[in-house]
Coordinates of C-alpha atoms and ligand atoms in Angstrom, one line a residue:
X1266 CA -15.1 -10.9 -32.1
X1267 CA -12.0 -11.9 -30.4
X1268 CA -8.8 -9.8 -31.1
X1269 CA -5.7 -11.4 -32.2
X1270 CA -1.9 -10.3 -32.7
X1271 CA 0.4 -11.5 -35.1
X1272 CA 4.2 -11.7 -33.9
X1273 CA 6.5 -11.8 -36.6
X1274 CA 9.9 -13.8 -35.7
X1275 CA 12.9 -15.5 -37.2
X1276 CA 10.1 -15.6 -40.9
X1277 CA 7.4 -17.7 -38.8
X1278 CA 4.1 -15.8 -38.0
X1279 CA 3.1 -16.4 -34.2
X1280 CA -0.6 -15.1 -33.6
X1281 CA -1.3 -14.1 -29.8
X1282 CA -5.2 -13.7 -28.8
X1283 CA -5.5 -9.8 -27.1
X1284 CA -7.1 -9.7 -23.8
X1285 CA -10.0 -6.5 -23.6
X1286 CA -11.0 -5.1 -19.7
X1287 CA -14.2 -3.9 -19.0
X1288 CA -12.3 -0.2 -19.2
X1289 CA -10.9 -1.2 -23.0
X1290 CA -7.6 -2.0 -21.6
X1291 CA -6.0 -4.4 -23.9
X1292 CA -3.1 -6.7 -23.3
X1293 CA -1.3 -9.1 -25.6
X1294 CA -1.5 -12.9 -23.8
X1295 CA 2.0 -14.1 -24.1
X1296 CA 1.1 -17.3 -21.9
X1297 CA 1.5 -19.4 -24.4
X1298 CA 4.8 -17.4 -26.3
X1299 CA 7.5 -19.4 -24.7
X1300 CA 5.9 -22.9 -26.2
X1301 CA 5.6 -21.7 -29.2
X1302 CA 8.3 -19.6 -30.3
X1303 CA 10.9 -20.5 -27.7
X1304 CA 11.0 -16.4 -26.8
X1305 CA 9.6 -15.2 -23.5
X1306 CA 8.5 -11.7 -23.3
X1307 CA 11.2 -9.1 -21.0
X1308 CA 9.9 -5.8 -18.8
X1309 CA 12.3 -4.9 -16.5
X1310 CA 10.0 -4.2 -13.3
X1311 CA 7.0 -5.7 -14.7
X1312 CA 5.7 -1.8 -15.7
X1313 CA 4.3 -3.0 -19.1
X1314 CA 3.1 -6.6 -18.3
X1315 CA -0.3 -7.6 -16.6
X1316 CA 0.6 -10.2 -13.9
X1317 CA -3.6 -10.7 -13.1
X1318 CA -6.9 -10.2 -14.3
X1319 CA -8.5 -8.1 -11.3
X1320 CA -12.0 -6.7 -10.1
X1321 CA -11.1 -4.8 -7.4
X1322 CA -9.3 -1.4 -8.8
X1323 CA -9.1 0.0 -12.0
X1324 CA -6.5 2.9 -12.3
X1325 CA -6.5 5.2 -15.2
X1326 CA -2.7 6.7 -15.0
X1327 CA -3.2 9.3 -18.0
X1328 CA -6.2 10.8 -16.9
X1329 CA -5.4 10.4 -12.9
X1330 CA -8.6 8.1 -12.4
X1331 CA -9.0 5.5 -9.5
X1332 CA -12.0 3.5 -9.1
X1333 CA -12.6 0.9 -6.3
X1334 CA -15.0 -1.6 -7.8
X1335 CA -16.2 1.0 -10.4
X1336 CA -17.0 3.8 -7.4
X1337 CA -14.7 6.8 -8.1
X1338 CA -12.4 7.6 -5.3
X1339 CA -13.6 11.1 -5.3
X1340 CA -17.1 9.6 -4.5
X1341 CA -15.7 7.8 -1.9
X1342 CA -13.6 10.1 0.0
X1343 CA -16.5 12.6 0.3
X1344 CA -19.6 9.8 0.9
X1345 CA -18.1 6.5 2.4
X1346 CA -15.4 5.7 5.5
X1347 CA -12.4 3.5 5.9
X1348 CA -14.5 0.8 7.2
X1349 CA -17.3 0.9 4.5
X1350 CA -14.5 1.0 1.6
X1351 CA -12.7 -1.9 3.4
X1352 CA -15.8 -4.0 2.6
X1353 CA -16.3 -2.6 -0.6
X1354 CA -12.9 -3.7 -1.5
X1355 CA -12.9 -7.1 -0.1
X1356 CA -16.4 -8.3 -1.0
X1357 CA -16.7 -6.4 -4.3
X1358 CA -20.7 -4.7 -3.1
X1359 CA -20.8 -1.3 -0.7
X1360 CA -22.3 -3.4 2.6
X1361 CA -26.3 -2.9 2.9
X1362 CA -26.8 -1.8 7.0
X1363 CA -27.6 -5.5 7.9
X1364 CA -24.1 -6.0 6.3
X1365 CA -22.0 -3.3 7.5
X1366 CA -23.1 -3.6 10.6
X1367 CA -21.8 -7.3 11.2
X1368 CA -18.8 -6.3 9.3
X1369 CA -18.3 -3.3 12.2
X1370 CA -19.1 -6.0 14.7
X1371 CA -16.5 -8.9 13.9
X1372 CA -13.5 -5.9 13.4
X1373 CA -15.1 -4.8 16.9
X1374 CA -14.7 -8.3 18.7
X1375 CA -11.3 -8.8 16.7
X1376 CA -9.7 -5.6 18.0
X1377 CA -7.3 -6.9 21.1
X1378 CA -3.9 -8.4 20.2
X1379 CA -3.3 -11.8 22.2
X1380 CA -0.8 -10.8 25.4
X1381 CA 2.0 -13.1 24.2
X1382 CA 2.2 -11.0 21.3
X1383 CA 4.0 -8.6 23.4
X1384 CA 7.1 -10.6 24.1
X1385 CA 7.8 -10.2 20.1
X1386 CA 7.1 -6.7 20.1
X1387 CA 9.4 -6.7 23.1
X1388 CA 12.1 -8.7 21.6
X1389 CA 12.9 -5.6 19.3
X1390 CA 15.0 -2.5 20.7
X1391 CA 12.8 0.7 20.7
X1392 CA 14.3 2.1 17.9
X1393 CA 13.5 -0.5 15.5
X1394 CA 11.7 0.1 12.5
X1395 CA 8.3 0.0 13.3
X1396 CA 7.3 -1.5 10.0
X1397 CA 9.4 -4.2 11.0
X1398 CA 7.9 -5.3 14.2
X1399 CA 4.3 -4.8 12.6
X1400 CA 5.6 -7.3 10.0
X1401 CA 7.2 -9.4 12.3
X1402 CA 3.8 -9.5 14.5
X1403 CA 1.8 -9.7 11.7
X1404 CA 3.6 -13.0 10.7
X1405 CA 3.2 -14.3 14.0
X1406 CA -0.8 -14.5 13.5
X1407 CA -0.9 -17.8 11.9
X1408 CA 0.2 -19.4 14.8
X1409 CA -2.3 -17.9 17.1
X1410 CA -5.0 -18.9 14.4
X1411 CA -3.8 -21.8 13.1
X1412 CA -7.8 -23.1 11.3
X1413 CA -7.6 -19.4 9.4
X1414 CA -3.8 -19.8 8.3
X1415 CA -3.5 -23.9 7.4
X1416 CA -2.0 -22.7 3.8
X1417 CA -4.7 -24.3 2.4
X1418 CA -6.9 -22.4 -0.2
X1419 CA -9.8 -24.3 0.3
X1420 CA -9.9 -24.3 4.4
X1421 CA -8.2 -20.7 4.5
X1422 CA -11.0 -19.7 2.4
X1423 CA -13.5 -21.3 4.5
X1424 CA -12.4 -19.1 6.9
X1425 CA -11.9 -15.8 5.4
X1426 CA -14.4 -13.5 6.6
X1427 CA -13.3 -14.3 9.7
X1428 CA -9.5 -14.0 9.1
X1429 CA -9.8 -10.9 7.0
X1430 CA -11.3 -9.2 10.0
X1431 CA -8.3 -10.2 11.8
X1432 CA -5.7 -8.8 9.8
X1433 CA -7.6 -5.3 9.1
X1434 CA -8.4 -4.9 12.7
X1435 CA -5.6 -6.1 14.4
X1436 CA -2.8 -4.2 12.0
X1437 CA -4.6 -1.4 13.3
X1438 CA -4.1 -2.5 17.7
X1439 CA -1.0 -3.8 16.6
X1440 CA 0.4 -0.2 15.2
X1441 CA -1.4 1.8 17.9
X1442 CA 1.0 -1.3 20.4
X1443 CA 4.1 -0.5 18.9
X1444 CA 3.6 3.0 19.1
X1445 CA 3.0 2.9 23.1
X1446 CA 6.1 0.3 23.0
X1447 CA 8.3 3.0 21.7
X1448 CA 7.5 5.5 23.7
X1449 CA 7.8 3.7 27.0
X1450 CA 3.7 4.0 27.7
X1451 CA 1.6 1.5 29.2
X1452 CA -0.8 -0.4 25.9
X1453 CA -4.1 0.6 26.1
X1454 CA -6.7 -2.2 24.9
X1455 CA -9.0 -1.6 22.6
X1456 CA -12.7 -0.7 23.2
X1457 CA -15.6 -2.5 21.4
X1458 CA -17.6 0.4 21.9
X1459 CA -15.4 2.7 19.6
X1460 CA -15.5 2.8 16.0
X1461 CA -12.8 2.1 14.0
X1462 CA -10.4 5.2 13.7
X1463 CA -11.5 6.3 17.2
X1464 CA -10.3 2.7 18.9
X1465 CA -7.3 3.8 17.4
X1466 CA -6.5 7.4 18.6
X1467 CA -7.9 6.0 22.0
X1468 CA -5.4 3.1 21.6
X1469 CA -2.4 5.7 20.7
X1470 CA -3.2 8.6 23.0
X1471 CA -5.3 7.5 26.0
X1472 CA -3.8 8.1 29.3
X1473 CA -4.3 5.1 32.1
X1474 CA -6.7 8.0 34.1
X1475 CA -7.6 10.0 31.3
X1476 CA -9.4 8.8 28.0
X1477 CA -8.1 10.3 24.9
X1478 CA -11.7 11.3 23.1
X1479 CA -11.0 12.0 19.4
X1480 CA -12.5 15.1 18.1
X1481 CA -15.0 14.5 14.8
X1482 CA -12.9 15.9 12.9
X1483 CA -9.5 14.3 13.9
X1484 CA -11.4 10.7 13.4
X1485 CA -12.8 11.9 10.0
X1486 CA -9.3 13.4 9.1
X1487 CA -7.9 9.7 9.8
X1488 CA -10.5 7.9 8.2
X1489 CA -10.2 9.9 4.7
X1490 CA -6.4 9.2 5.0
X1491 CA -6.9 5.6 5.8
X1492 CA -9.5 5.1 3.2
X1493 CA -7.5 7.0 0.2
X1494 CA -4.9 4.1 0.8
X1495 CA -6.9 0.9 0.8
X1496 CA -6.3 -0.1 -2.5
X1497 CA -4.4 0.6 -5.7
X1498 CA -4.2 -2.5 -8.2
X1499 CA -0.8 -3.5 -8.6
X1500 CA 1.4 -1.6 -6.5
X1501 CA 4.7 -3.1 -5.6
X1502 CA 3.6 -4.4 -2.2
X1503 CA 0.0 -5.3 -3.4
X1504 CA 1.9 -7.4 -5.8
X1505 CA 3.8 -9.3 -3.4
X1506 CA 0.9 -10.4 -1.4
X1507 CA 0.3 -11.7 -4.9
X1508 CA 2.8 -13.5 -5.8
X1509 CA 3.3 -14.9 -1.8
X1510 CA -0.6 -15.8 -1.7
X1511 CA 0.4 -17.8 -5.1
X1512 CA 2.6 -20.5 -3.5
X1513 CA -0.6 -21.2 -1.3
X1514 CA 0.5 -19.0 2.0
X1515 CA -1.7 -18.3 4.3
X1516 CA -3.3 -14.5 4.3
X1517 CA -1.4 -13.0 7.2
X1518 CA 2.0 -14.5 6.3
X1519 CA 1.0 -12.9 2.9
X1520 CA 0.2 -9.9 4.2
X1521 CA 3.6 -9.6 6.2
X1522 CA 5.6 -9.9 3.2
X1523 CA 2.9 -6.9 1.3
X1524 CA 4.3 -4.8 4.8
X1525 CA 7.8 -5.6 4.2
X1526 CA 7.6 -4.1 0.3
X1527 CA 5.7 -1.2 1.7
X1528 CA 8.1 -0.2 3.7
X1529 CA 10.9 0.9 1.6
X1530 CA 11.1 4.4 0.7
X1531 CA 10.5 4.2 -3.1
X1532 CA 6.8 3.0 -2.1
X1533 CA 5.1 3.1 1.7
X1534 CA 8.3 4.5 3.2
X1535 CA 8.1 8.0 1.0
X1536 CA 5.4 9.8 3.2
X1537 CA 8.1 9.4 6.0
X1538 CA 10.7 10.8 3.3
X1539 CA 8.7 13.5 2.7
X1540 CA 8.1 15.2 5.5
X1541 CA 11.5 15.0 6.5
X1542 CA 12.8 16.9 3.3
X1543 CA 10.1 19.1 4.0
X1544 CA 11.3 19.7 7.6
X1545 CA 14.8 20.1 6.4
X1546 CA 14.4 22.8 3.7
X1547 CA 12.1 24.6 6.8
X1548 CA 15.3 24.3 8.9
X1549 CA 18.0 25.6 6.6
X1550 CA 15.3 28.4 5.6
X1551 CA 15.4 27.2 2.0
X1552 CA 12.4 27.8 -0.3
X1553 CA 12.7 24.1 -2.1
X1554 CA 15.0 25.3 -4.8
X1555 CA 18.1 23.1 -3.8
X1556 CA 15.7 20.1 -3.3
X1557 CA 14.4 20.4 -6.7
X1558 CA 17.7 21.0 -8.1
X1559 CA 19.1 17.7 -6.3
X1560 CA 16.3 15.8 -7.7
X1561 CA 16.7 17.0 -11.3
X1562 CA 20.4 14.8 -10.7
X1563 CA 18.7 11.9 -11.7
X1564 CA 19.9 9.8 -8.5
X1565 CA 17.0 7.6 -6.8
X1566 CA 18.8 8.9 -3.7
X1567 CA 18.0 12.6 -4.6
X1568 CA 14.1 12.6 -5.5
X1569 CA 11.7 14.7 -5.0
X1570 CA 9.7 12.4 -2.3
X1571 CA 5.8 12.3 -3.2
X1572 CA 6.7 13.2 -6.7
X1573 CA 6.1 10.8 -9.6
X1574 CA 4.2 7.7 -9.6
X1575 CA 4.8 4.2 -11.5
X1576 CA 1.7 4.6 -13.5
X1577 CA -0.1 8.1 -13.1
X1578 CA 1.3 10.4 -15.7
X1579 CA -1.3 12.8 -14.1
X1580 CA -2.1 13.9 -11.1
X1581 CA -2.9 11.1 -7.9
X1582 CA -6.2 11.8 -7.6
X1583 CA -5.6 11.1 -3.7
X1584 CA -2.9 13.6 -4.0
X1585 CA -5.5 16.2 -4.7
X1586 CA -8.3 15.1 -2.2
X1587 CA -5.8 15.0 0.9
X1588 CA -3.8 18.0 -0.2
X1589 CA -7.7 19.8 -0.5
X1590 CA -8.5 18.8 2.8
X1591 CA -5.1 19.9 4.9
X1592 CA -6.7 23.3 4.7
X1593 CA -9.8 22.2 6.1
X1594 CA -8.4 20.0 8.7
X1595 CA -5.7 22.0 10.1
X1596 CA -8.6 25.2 10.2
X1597 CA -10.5 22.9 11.8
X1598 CA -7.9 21.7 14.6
X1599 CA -6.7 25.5 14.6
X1600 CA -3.1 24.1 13.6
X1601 CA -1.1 26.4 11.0
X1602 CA 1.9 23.8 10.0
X1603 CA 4.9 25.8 7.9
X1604 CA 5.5 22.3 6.1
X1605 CA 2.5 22.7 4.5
X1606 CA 3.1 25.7 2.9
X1607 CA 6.1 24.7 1.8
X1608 CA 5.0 21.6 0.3
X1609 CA 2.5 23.6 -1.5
X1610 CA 5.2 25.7 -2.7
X1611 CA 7.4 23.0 -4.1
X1612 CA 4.7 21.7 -5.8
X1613 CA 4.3 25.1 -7.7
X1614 CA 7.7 25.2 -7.8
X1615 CA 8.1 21.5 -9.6
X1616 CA 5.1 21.9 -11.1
X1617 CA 6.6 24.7 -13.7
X1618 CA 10.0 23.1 -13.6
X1619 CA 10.2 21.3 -17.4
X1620 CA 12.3 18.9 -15.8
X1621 CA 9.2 17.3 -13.9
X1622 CA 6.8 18.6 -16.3
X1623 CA 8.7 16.5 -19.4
X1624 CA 9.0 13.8 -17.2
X1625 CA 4.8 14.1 -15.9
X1626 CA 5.9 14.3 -12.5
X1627 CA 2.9 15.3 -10.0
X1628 CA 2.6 15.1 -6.4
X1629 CA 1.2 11.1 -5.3
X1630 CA -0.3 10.2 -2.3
X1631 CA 2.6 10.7 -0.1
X1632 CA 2.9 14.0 -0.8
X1633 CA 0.3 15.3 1.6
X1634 CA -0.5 12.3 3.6
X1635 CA 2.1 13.4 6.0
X1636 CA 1.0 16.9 7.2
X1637 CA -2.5 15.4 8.2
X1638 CA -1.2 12.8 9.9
X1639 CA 1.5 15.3 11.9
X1640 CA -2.1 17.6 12.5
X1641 CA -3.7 14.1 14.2
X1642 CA -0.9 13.8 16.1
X1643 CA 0.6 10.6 14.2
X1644 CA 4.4 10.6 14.7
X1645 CA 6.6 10.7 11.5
X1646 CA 8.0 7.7 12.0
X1647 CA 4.5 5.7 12.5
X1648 CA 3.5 7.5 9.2
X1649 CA 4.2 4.3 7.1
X1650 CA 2.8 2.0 9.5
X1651 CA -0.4 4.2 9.3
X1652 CA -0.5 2.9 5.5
X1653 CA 0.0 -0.4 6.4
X1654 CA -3.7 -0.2 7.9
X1655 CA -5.2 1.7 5.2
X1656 CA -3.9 -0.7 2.4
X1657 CA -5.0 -4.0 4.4
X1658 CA -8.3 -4.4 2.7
X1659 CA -6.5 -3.9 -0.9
X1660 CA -3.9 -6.6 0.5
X1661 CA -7.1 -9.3 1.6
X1662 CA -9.3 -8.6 -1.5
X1663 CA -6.3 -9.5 -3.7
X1664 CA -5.6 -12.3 -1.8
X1665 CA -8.4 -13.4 -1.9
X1666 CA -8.6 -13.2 -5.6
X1667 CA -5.4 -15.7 -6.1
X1668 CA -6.6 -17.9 -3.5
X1669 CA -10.1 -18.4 -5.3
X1670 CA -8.7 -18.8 -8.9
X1671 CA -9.6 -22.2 -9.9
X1672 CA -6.7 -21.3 -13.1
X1673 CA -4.2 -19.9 -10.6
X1674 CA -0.8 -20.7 -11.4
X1675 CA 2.3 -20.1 -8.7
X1676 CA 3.7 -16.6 -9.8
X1677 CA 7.2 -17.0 -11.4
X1678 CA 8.4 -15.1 -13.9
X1679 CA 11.7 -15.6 -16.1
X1680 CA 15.0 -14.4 -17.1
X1681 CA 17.6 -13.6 -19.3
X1682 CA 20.6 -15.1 -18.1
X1683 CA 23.6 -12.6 -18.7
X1684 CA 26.0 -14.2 -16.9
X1685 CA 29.0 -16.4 -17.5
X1686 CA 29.0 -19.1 -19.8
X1687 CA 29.6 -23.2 -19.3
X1688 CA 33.2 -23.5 -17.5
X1689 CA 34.7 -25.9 -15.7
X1690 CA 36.0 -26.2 -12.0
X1691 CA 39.9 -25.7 -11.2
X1692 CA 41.2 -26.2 -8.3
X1693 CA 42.2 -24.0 -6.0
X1694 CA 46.0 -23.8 -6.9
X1695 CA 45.3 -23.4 -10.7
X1696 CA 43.3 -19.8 -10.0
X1697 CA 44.9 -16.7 -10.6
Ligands
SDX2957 C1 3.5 4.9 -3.7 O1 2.5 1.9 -7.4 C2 1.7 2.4 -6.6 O2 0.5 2.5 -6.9 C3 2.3 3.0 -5.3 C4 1.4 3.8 -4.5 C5 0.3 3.0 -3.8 O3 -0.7 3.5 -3.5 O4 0.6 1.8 -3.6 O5 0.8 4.8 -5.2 C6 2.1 4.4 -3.3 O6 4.4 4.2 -3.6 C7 3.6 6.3 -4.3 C8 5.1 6.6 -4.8 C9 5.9 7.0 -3.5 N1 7.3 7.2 -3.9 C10 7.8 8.4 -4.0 O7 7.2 9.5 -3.8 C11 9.3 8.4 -4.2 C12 9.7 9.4 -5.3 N2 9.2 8.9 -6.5 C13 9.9 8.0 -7.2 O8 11.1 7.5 -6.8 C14 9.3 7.4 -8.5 O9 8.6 8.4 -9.1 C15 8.6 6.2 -8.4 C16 9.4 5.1 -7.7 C17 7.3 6.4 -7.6 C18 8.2 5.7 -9.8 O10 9.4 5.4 -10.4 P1 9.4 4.9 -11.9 O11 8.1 4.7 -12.4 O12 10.4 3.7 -11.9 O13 10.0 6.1 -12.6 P2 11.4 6.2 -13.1 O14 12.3 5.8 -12.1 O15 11.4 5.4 -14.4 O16 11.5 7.7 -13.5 C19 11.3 8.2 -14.8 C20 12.1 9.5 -14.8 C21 13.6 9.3 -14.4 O17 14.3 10.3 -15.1 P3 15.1 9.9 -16.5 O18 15.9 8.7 -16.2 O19 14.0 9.7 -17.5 O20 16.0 11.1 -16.8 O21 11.6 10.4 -13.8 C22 12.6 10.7 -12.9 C23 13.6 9.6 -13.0 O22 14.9 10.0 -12.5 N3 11.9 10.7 -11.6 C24 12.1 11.6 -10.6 C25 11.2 11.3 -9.6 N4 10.5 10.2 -9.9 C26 10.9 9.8 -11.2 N5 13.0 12.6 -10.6 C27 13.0 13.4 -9.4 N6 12.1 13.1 -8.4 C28 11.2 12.1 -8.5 N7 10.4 11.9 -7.4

């Protein structure tokens, strides 16, 4: 039996119908609100409204549950891969072997990066950002595959398993490129023999003479990191793929603009934040204490980085799985790393600090991600770049949702207009 609301306004009764998920999330449908009563609905930063219907992540904030296409991310990180997710993500099934096997096989064939794509890479000084020149290549995709990227939905669509392949394969060459860039070494093309994360490592640490062979246990280190970063509805950057897919753009111009969100520090940019306020309270031989007193200031500029989330008022699952396997990872590689320990002991620390318990503060993704990725060798400033790869299925699959949604309207929302009122034009001589 359908649900409906009743909106009370200015004596007239407007009813809204109630939208149910398959999780008993409910949302009142306000689509029609602005015809009827002339009132649109207002949420500063979009944290209470529902911009989609999706079937690709359902996110339980209270109770710190993630799902990817009902699978529970715990399940994943201990059963699947990076590659296997990917498809899970973007084609909504986990792949049978005939399946996963031609899905291996086109990111396999789709691994090298076309030589011209050097020159743009090139064009940057080697101390750019390199979330910026993995935008700025990524943008430059549609015109080396102009049939994938005609910014039409029905021909882009056509072409998608081929395109999506692309993007998640190529992010990854592309990172592995601009890391060699920046550090002056030669690029090293991919292998098609290599799986996925060890391409990568091979791509980022091989010598010209000397093969960089990635242990088991660095390649499975990556791939959980990679994999707990694939997909989580709504996110900021997630969202702007979302709204850029909307005016009909292409996947990887969509996807550029999704790397441009992720970068700032409030979002992708924080596991880079992170471990450099962990490395500074190392150096000034501080225990955490004037962090956590900074962030209790209340200044975005001040945070605790990897603390708090947007919509767990719990802990990030992912925040447990990857801070559970530093141990085992750096026991494994033999590495002891002091920023670990003191990341565990801020979290204590916060953790029976009212200010972040009133506020449900817990460690997020980034809070961890960092120290495994120092352990494999990533370098901090690459750490963002690194999710960049590991959210590129979440980026396609939701793409690919706007782009197939016969009812799909063009995302633009409204506005209160607080500025100045009707006046007219003086001349220059009549101003004060
Ligand atoms: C990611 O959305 C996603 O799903 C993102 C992500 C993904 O997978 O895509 O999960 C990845 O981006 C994780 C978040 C990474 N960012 C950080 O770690 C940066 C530090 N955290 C924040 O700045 C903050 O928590 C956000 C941006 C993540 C969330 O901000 P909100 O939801 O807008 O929270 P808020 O600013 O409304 O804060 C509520 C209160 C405020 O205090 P009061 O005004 O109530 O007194 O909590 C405080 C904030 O000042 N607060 C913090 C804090 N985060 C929030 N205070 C100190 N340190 C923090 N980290």
């Amino acid at each position: 039996m359908a649900i409906t609301a009743s909106l009370k306004l200015d004596d007239k009764e407007y009813p809204l119908p109630v939208i149910v998920g398959t999780e008993g999330e409910k949302a009142i449908d306000t689509r029609q609100l602005r015809a009827a009563s002339g009132y649109i609905a207002f949420d500063q930063g979009y944290g209470n409204t529902g911009s989609c219907e999706s079937q690709i992540t359902f996110l339980d904030g209270d109770n710190g549950i993630l799902r990817h296409r009902g699978y529970p991310i715990e399940q994943l990180a201990r059963y699947s891969d990076y590659v296997e997710t990917a498809y899970l993500i973007i084609y909504g099934e986990l792949p049978n072997a005939t399946q996963r096997k031609e899905f291996g096989l086109r990111l396999r064939k789709n691994a090298a990066v076309e030589m011209q794509m050097q020159k743009i890479l090139e064009g940057f000084p080697t101390n750019a950002s390199p979330m910026a020149m993995l935008s700025a290549m990524v943008s430059a995709l549609p015109a080396y595959y102009p049939d994938l990227a005609t910014n039409n939905f029905e021909k882009d669509l056509k072409n998608f398993d081929l395109a999506a392949a692309i993007a998640i394969s190529k992010i990854r060459t592309m990172v592995a490129m601009i890391y060699r860039y920046t550090h002056g070494l030669p690029y090293m093309f991919p292998k098609q023999e290599l799986p996925f994360a060890e391409n990568f490592l091979h791509m980022m640490f091989s010598e010209p003479y000397q093969d960089y062979a990635a242990a088991p246990e660095v390649a499975k280190a990556l791939n959980l990191v990679l994999l707990l970063h694939a997909d989580h509805e709504q996110n900021c950057s997630t969202s702007t793929v979302r709204m850029v897919g909307s005016s009909a753009a292409n996947l990887f111009t969509s996807i550029s603009a999704g790397v441009n969100a992720l970068s700032g520090p409030l979002h992708g940019g924080a596991n880079v934040a992170v471990m450099q306020m962990l490395q500074s309270i190392h150096d000034e031989g501080d225990d955490g204490t004037r962090f956590i007193a900074a962030a209790k200031s209340g200044s975005k500029s001040n945070r605790l980085m990897g603390f708090g989330h947007a919509v767990y008022r719990n802990f990030d699952p992912r925040a447990k799985i990857i801070g559970d396997a530093c141990d085992v990872v750096l026991k494994k590689l033999g590495i002891s790393d002091p920023l670990l320990d003191i990341a565990k002991n801020l979290e204590q620390a916060a953790l029976k600090d009212d200010y972040f318990v009133s506020r449900k503060l817990y460690p997020n993704v980034d809070f961890y991600s960092g120290i495994i990725m120092r352990a494999v060798g990533i370098p901090m400033n690459m750490f963002t770049t690194m999710f960049a790869i590991g959210r590129a299925p979440g980026y396609i699959a939701n793409w690919k949702e706007v782009a197939s949604n016969p009812k799909g309207r063009i995302y633009r929302p409204r506005q209160i207009y607080v500025g100045a009122q009707k006046r007219d034009y003086t001349t220059i001589d009549h101003r004060a």
